[in-house]
Amino acid sequence: MSALFSPFISKPDTVSAIMLRVLLALLPGIALYVWHFGPAILVSIALASLTALGTEALMLRLRNRPVRHFLGDNSALLTGWLLALSIPPLAPWWLVVVGTAFAIAIAKHLYGGLGNNPFNPAMIGYAVLIISFPAQMTHWLTPHGLGPVEFGFLDQLKYMFAGALPPNVTLDAVTMATPLDTLKTRLHLDEPVRQILEMPIYGRLAGQGSEMVSLGFLLGGLYLLAARIITWHIPVAFLGTLFAAAGIFHLADPTHYAAPLFHWFSGAAMLGAFFILTDPVTGPTTNKGKLIFAAGAGLLTYLIRAFGSFPDGMAFATLLMNICVPLIVLYTQPAVFGKKDKRP
Amino acid sequence: MRTLYQFHGGIHPPGNKEQSTQCGIARAPLPSKLVIPFRQHAGAAAKPVVRVGDHVLKGQLIGMPDGFISSAVHASTSGTITAIAAQPIAHPSGLPDLCATLIPDGREEWIPHAATDYRNSDPTELRRQLRMSGVVGLGGAVFPSDIKLRPGNRKIDTLILNGAECEPYITCDDMLMRERAAEIVQGAEMLRFMLEGGEVLIGIEDNKPQAIAAMRQAVAESGFSFDVVAVPTIYPGGSAKQLIRVLTGLEVPSGKLPTDIGVQCFNVATCYGAYRALAHGEPVLSRIVTITGNVRRAQNFEVLLGTPVRDLVALVEALPDTDRYLMGGPMMGLPLSSTDIPLVKASNCIIAASDRLFPPAPPALPCIRCMRCAEACPADLQPMDLFWFSQSKEFDKAQQFSLFDCIECGACSYVCPSHIPLVQYFQFAKSEIRAREHDQQAADHARERHEFREYRFEREKQEKAEKLAAREQAAKQVPAASANPADAMQQKIQAAIARAREQAAASQPKNTDHLTAQQQAEIAEIEARRAHIHELAKSADEPPDDHGESHS
Ligand code: SF4
Ligand code: SF4
């Protein structure tokens, strides 16, 4: 049907195209992931994609929504990918399936579907998994060249789907705690930061392999900025606050607190700065609000990393800040044209 | 170089202006029939002063201004009035309006008219002349110019001529400035004279270099010290408040008029109209119209008011897949219900449209709160929130978040990746709020009347008692003169009710009473769209993302 109302022209931009470009922006990070840790992550992503689309279709069906109309918006796919990238690739296959299904069905659709969910679905999925299956959530792969044995793709698959390891190989030999986790444990043993960071798993800066993956996400994020899919406010405020918080503690006590760059390139900081916190649906809709939101997330992430009981704070920081969004938006309303001195 | 300012937001839709600027303004041939609406301006319709069968001359008054905000209507050519009746016109409501049908005699015989020496005339007389010449804002708002020239409580420091023409496709002002710059400049001086001084800024978007050059030359030749300013091309940079902001850095406060900050703004075509009216004594009988879109040769024409759209599109050969016509630009224009509709003072552009030219938008998705609309909004609003409140019918919230500062430019709808018809929701919410205030007012009125009746009953009881007492008295003494005192009381009560009614009708709805006369006129306009918009809102009430669980 032709439009009855103006405007009769519109920008050729769609939700589906925007989400697709966000997915594309994840590719450099994913490629580096595969390069350093093997292709297991691709299997996780594939599983997450299938589960996301399946759950989305099912939920749309149950909610009597036009399935085809919504399925093409690529938003479920993005949730699945982000979750898959947040959990260990060597986790059993059902972990990513359960997490994704929960994210889509509960965190997204029970709250009203696309555009209505107050919490980042991928981060809800992550939070549920880390609370319910803490042991499986530690099965991070050892990067190539660091472990005592090489763990091939077939071996990875076999373990993911059947839980079987090759003869003479223990799980400990092919997995490891993340650099952030290791730092936390060792700090508890009173080792100084400098000594801990000399371990080979820390690579050049923040983690052999994982620092490169973070760099990949940073690259993808810069593309999102250049393509004007996201604005600078969230990444800058988040990374800035994280840097400042880490910097202050590091300057005050370098034996117990790692340097800011370590925090930038370890864990999910880069993924969070450009891909997770920037989720429009669960973030604020004012620029000032974005700054507050992301600064809060940066601070919380640091506090959880440094003082909390979880190794990384990205997910919980995001969820906590999601709660604050309505309030933030209310108090950061821009001044309306002709009312520059008055706010509603 | 003058310092220019920016307003927030704005968009850059494809201009599509080259098509219609290839050749100059042509004069449209005399049509076989003219349909001239009596309301071609904001405010009250003109009162017909001719009768069916009358022969009229070109420029003869056929509609007398009726009311404070009103303007005159004239015969666009000489001929015979064959009907005065309601006819379909270009209006969002689709409702017909009173029009005079004029069959031209082909002689184009003018009524006697003469120039006015404006410099030696009283401004009041000049304003009256503009009103009687039907000079109204030809940029599209058609607000009577004489009212904008009335002295206010503040001196006008800056007169702005709006030659921005920011809407895609439309080039009528561009061509007018290229070809008739000297007249526009003279007209501007007349308006400046009536406003008693001040600087004159002529704002033209920088995508019209030829118009800018022509205007600069005309200003130089005139010897006036007007400033022709090239402003950045951005939609809606031609909206008065936005242009004022760009040129002066001032923001017209919400609910106020430009004159409140010492600025007045006229469209260049209006200036031209004022010039013709004062320098030649010619009323507004024609205007320049861009005819473009899905046509073989887009062009601008000087068209007699009342010419049916059909006669115009015949001049440019619409392509075969044309299936509808728009009046105005693609951002704020109006689809026409038929090609019988006459061209009026507000019509700056006719676009032949097809699905190829304006592909239908994909079905709407829920709002993903991406902020693109807020980034595009020239009024610094949060359209996604206003949309939410309009959709959930939380109208007081919408109002609290400045719904009435929305200028309905459509920039938000243009950029929305979910293709939500945001402006329509805002128009719907505005009209709902006004309707509710109306209802509220009616209820207050009824309550007052009720209380008044109670009071009257009390009064009557008392009177009866008094009368009874009087009669008893009279029975004792002389016979009573008559029952007249009671009648008089009755009359007084009637008069009081009538007064109360009048007052209620005259008072404004509570939340809109700070509105200016111009806005009130706009309200009346928008009010008429209600029926139409209601329909849309009804279907939009059950968007796929809402609680429409029923359609399985
Ligand atoms: S542009 Fe559309 S989808 Fe984005 S916030 Fe505005 S209304 Fe929502
Ligand atoms: S239509 Fe209203 S809300 Fe939308 S961009 Fe224009 S002024 Fe802003």
PDB file of N, CA and C in Angstrom, chain B residues 435-463:
ATOM      1  N   ALA B 435      -8.955  17.607  21.375  1.00  0.00           N
ATOM      2  CA  ALA B 435     -10.348  17.167  21.471  1.00  0.00           C
ATOM      3  C   ALA B 435     -10.732  16.981  22.931  1.00  0.00           C
ATOM      4  N   ARG B 436      -9.808  16.417  23.701  1.00  0.00           N
ATOM      5  CA  ARG B 436     -10.126  16.187  25.108  1.00  0.00           C
ATOM      6  C   ARG B 436     -10.311  17.491  25.849  1.00  0.00           C
ATOM      7  N   GLU B 437      -9.453  18.446  25.524  1.00  0.00           N
ATOM      8  CA  GLU B 437      -9.592  19.730  26.197  1.00  0.00           C
ATOM      9  C   GLU B 437     -10.917  20.373  25.844  1.00  0.00           C
ATOM     10  N   HIS B 438     -11.312  20.143  24.608  1.00  0.00           N
ATOM     11  CA  HIS B 438     -12.606  20.628  24.154  1.00  0.00           C
ATOM     12  C   HIS B 438     -13.720  20.005  24.978  1.00  0.00           C
ATOM     13  N   ASP B 439     -13.642  18.674  25.114  1.00  0.00           N
ATOM     14  CA  ASP B 439     -14.661  17.948  25.876  1.00  0.00           C
ATOM     15  C   ASP B 439     -14.677  18.429  27.314  1.00  0.00           C
ATOM     16  N   GLN B 440     -13.474  18.591  27.851  1.00  0.00           N
ATOM     17  CA  GLN B 440     -13.360  19.034  29.232  1.00  0.00           C
ATOM     18  C   GLN B 440     -14.045  20.376  29.408  1.00  0.00           C
ATOM     19  N   GLN B 441     -13.814  21.222  28.419  1.00  0.00           N
ATOM     20  CA  GLN B 441     -14.394  22.553  28.461  1.00  0.00           C
ATOM     21  C   GLN B 441     -15.910  22.465  28.401  1.00  0.00           C
ATOM     22  N   ALA B 442     -16.395  21.571  27.526  1.00  0.00           N
ATOM     23  CA  ALA B 442     -17.838  21.404  27.401  1.00  0.00           C
ATOM     24  C   ALA B 442     -18.415  20.929  28.726  1.00  0.00           C
ATOM     25  N   ALA B 443     -17.679  20.022  29.387  1.00  0.00           N
ATOM     26  CA  ALA B 443     -18.158  19.505  30.664  1.00  0.00           C
ATOM     27  C   ALA B 443     -18.204  20.625  31.709  1.00  0.00           C
ATOM     28  N   ASP B 444     -17.149  21.429  31.724  1.00  0.00           N
ATOM     29  CA  ASP B 444     -17.126  22.557  32.666  1.00  0.00           C
ATOM     30  C   ASP B 444     -18.321  23.461  32.418  1.00  0.00           C
ATOM     31  N   HIS B 445     -18.557  23.685  31.152  1.00  0.00           N
ATOM     32  CA  HIS B 445     -19.644  24.542  30.734  1.00  0.00           C
ATOM     33  C   HIS B 445     -20.964  23.984  31.253  1.00  0.00           C
ATOM     34  N   ALA B 446     -21.135  22.661  31.069  1.00  0.00           N
ATOM     35  CA  ALA B 446     -22.378  22.017  31.506  1.00  0.00           C
ATOM     36  C   ALA B 446     -22.539  22.142  33.011  1.00  0.00           C
ATOM     37  N   ARG B 447     -21.404  21.975  33.719  1.00  0.00           N
ATOM     38  CA  ARG B 447     -21.487  22.057  35.163  1.00  0.00           C
ATOM     39  C   ARG B 447     -21.915  23.458  35.587  1.00  0.00           C
ATOM     40  N   GLU B 448     -21.307  24.422  34.944  1.00  0.00           N
ATOM     41  CA  GLU B 448     -21.674  25.799  35.254  1.00  0.00           C
ATOM     42  C   GLU B 448     -23.158  26.026  35.047  1.00  0.00           C
ATOM     43  N   ARG B 449     -23.629  25.498  33.928  1.00  0.00           N
ATOM     44  CA  ARG B 449     -25.049  25.696  33.616  1.00  0.00           C
ATOM     45  C   ARG B 449     -25.921  25.048  34.672  1.00  0.00           C
ATOM     46  N   HIS B 450     -25.486  23.859  35.095  1.00  0.00           N
ATOM     47  CA  HIS B 450     -26.247  23.138  36.100  1.00  0.00           C
ATOM     48  C   HIS B 450     -26.329  23.968  37.389  1.00  0.00           C
ATOM     49  N   GLU B 451     -25.163  24.468  37.770  1.00  0.00           N
ATOM     50  CA  GLU B 451     -25.133  25.272  38.994  1.00  0.00           C
ATOM     51  C   GLU B 451     -26.002  26.506  38.846  1.00  0.00           C
ATOM     52  N   PHE B 452     -25.962  27.048  37.667  1.00  0.00           N
ATOM     53  CA  PHE B 452     -26.749  28.242  37.423  1.00  0.00           C
ATOM     54  C   PHE B 452     -28.235  27.923  37.556  1.00  0.00           C
ATOM     55  N   ARG B 453     -28.627  26.726  37.080  1.00  0.00           N
ATOM     56  CA  ARG B 453     -30.044  26.343  37.136  1.00  0.00           C
ATOM     57  C   ARG B 453     -30.476  26.179  38.587  1.00  0.00           C
ATOM     58  N   GLU B 454     -29.586  25.528  39.362  1.00  0.00           N
ATOM     59  CA  GLU B 454     -29.893  25.378  40.789  1.00  0.00           C
ATOM     60  C   GLU B 454     -30.180  26.743  41.395  1.00  0.00           C
ATOM     61  N   TYR B 455     -29.280  27.632  41.043  1.00  0.00           N
ATOM     62  CA  TYR B 455     -29.373  28.975  41.580  1.00  0.00           C
ATOM     63  C   TYR B 455     -30.676  29.617  41.150  1.00  0.00           C
ATOM     64  N   ARG B 456     -31.044  29.372  39.887  1.00  0.00           N
ATOM     65  CA  ARG B 456     -32.258  29.967  39.350  1.00  0.00           C
ATOM     66  C   ARG B 456     -33.498  29.420  40.061  1.00  0.00           C
ATOM     67  N   PHE B 457     -33.478  28.078  40.300  1.00  0.00           N
ATOM     68  CA  PHE B 457     -34.612  27.485  41.011  1.00  0.00           C
ATOM     69  C   PHE B 457     -34.795  28.152  42.367  1.00  0.00           C
ATOM     70  N   GLU B 458     -33.643  28.298  43.043  1.00  0.00           N
ATOM     71  CA  GLU B 458     -33.670  28.962  44.342  1.00  0.00           C
ATOM     72  C   GLU B 458     -34.313  30.325  44.215  1.00  0.00           C
ATOM     73  N   ARG B 459     -33.824  31.036  43.213  1.00  0.00           N
ATOM     74  CA  ARG B 459     -34.281  32.394  42.960  1.00  0.00           C
ATOM     75  C   ARG B 459     -35.786  32.416  42.728  1.00  0.00           C
ATOM     76  N   GLU B 460     -36.199  31.454  41.848  1.00  0.00           N
ATOM     77  CA  GLU B 460     -37.625  31.433  41.486  1.00  0.00           C
ATOM     78  C   GLU B 460     -38.495  31.150  42.693  1.00  0.00           C
ATOM     79  N   LYS B 461     -38.001  30.206  43.511  1.00  0.00           N
ATOM     80  CA  LYS B 461     -38.771  29.872  44.717  1.00  0.00           C
ATOM     81  C   LYS B 461     -38.964  31.119  45.565  1.00  0.00           C
ATOM     82  N   GLN B 462     -37.860  31.797  45.716  1.00  0.00           N
ATOM     83  CA  GLN B 462     -37.869  33.010  46.529  1.00  0.00           C
ATOM     84  C   GLN B 462     -38.828  34.037  45.940  1.00  0.00           C
ATOM     85  N   GLU B 463     -38.705  34.158  44.592  1.00  0.00           N
ATOM     86  CA  GLU B 463     -39.561  35.137  43.924  1.00  0.00           C
ATOM     87  C   GLU B 463     -41.031  34.806  44.104  1.00  0.00           C
TER      88      GLU B 463
END
